[in-house]
Short mmCIF file of C-alpha atoms in Angstrom, two decimals:
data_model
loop_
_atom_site.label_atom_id
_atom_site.label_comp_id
_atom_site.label_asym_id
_atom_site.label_seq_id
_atom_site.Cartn_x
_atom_site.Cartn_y
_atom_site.Cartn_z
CA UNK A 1 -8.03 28.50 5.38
CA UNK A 2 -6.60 25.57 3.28
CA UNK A 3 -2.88 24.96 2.47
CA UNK A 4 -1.60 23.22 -0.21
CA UNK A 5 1.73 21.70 0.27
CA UNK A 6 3.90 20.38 -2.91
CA UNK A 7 6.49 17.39 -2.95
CA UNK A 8 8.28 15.08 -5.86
CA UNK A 9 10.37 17.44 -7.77
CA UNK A 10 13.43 17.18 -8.46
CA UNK A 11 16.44 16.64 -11.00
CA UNK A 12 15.35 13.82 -13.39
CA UNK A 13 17.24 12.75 -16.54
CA UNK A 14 15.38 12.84 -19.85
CA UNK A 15 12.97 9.87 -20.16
CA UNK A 16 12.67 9.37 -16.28
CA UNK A 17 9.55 9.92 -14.33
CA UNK A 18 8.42 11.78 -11.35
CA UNK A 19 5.36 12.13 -9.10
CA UNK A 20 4.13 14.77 -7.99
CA UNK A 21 2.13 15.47 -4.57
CA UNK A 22 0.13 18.30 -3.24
CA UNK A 23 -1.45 17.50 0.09
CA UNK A 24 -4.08 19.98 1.47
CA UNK A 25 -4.39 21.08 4.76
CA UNK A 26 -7.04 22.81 6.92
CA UNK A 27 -11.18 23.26 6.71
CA UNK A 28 -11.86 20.54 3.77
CA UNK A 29 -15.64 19.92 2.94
CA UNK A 30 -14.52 18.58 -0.47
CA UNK A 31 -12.57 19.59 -3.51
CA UNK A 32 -14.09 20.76 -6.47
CA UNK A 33 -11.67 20.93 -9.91
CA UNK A 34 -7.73 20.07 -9.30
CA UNK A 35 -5.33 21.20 -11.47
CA UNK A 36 -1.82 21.37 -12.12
CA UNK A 37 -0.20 24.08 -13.77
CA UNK A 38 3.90 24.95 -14.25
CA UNK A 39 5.46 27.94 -15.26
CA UNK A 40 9.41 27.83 -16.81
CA UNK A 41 11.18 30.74 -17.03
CA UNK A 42 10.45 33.33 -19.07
CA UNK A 43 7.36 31.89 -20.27
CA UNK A 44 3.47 32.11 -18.82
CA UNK A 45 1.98 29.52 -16.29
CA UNK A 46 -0.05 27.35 -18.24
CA UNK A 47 -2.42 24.56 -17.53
CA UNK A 48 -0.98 21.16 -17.36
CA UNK A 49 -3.81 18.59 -16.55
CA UNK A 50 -7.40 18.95 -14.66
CA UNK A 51 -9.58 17.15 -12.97
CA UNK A 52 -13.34 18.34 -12.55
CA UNK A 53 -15.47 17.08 -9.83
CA UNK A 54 -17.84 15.42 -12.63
CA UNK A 55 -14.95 12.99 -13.58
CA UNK A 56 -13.41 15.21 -16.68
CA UNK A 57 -9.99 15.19 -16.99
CA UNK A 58 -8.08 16.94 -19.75
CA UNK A 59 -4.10 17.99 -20.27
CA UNK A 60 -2.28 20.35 -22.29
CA UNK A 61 -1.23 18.70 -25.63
CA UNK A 62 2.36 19.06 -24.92
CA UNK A 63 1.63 16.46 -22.03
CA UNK A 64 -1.08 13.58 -23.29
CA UNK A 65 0.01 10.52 -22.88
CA UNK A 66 3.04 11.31 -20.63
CA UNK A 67 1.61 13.09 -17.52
CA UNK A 68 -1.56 11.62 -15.62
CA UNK A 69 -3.47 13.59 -12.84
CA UNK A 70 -5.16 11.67 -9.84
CA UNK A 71 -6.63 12.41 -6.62
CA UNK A 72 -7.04 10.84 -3.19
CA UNK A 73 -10.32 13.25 -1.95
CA UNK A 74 -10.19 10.83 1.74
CA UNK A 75 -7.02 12.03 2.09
CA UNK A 76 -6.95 15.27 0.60
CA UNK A 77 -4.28 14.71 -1.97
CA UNK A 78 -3.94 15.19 -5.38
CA UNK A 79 -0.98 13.91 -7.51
CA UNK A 80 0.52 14.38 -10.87
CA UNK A 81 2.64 11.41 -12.31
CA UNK A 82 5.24 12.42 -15.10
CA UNK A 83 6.39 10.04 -17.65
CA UNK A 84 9.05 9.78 -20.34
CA UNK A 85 10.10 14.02 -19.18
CA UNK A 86 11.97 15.66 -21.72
CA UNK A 87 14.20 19.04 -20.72
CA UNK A 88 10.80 20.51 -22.18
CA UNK A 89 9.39 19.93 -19.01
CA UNK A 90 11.59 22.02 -16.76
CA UNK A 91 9.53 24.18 -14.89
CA UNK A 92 8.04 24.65 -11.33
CA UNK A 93 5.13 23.09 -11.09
CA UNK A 94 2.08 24.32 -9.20
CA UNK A 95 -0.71 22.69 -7.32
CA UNK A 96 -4.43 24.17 -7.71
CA UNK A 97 -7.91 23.53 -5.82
CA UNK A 98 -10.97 24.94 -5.92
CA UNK A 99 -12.19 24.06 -2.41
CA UNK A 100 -15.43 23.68 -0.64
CA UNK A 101 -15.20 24.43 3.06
CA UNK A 102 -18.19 23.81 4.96
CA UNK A 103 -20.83 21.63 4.51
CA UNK A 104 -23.22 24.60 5.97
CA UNK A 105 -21.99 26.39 2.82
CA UNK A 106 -21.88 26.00 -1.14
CA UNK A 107 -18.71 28.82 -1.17
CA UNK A 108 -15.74 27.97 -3.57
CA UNK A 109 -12.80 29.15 -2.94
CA UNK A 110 -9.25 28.84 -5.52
CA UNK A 111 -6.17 28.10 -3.58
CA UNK A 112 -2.15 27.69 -4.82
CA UNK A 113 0.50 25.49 -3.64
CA UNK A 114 3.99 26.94 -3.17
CA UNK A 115 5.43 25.19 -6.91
CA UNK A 116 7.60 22.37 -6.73
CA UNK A 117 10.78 22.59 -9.32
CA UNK A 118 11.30 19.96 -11.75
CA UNK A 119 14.49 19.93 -14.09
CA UNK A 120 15.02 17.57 -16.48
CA UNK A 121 18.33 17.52 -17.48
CA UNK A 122 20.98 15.18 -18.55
#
């Protein structure tokens, strides 16, 4: 089974920047489509930024510009780095990979990280 561990949040003031890492863990063939989502209170987990194994990337629209996703696949890492944050932003933040395990096997499965908070407060 894969793990996804989450790092880089934190208390940042409005206009600061954070980054964001999620480093997986366990039987690794490759990743398929990253993602980060974040969910603030009260309101539904939504879909930050993606990256597809084909090279797409997209982001919400409250994010473009700001936020840029990335991924180390040799080390099994993916990152998300946060620009000018406004108190908009506060949220826990949530790693996601769709994982290929074996190379004997084409079998993808979704997996979560734990959610890393993020407050942006002054």
């Amino acid at each position: 089974q894969v793990q996804l561990v989450e790092s880089g949040g934190g208390l940042v003031q409005p206009g600061g920047s954070l980054r964001l890492s999620c480093a997986a863990s366990g039987s690794i063939f490759s990743f398929n489509d990253v993602a980060w989502y974040r969910q603030a209170p009260g309101k539904q987990r939504e879909l930050v930024a993606k990256n597809t194994s084909g090279g797409t990337t997209n982001y919400a629209d409250a994010v473009k510009g700001r936020f840029t996703i990335s991924r180390d696949n040799d080390n099994n890492t993916v990152y998300l780095q946060m620009n000018s944050l406004n108190p908009e932003d506060t949220a826990v933040y949530y790693c996601n990979a769709v994982v290929r395990s074996s190379s004997t096997s084409v079998r993808l499965t979704s997996y979560w990280g734990q959610g890393t908070q993020v407050t942006v407060s002054s």
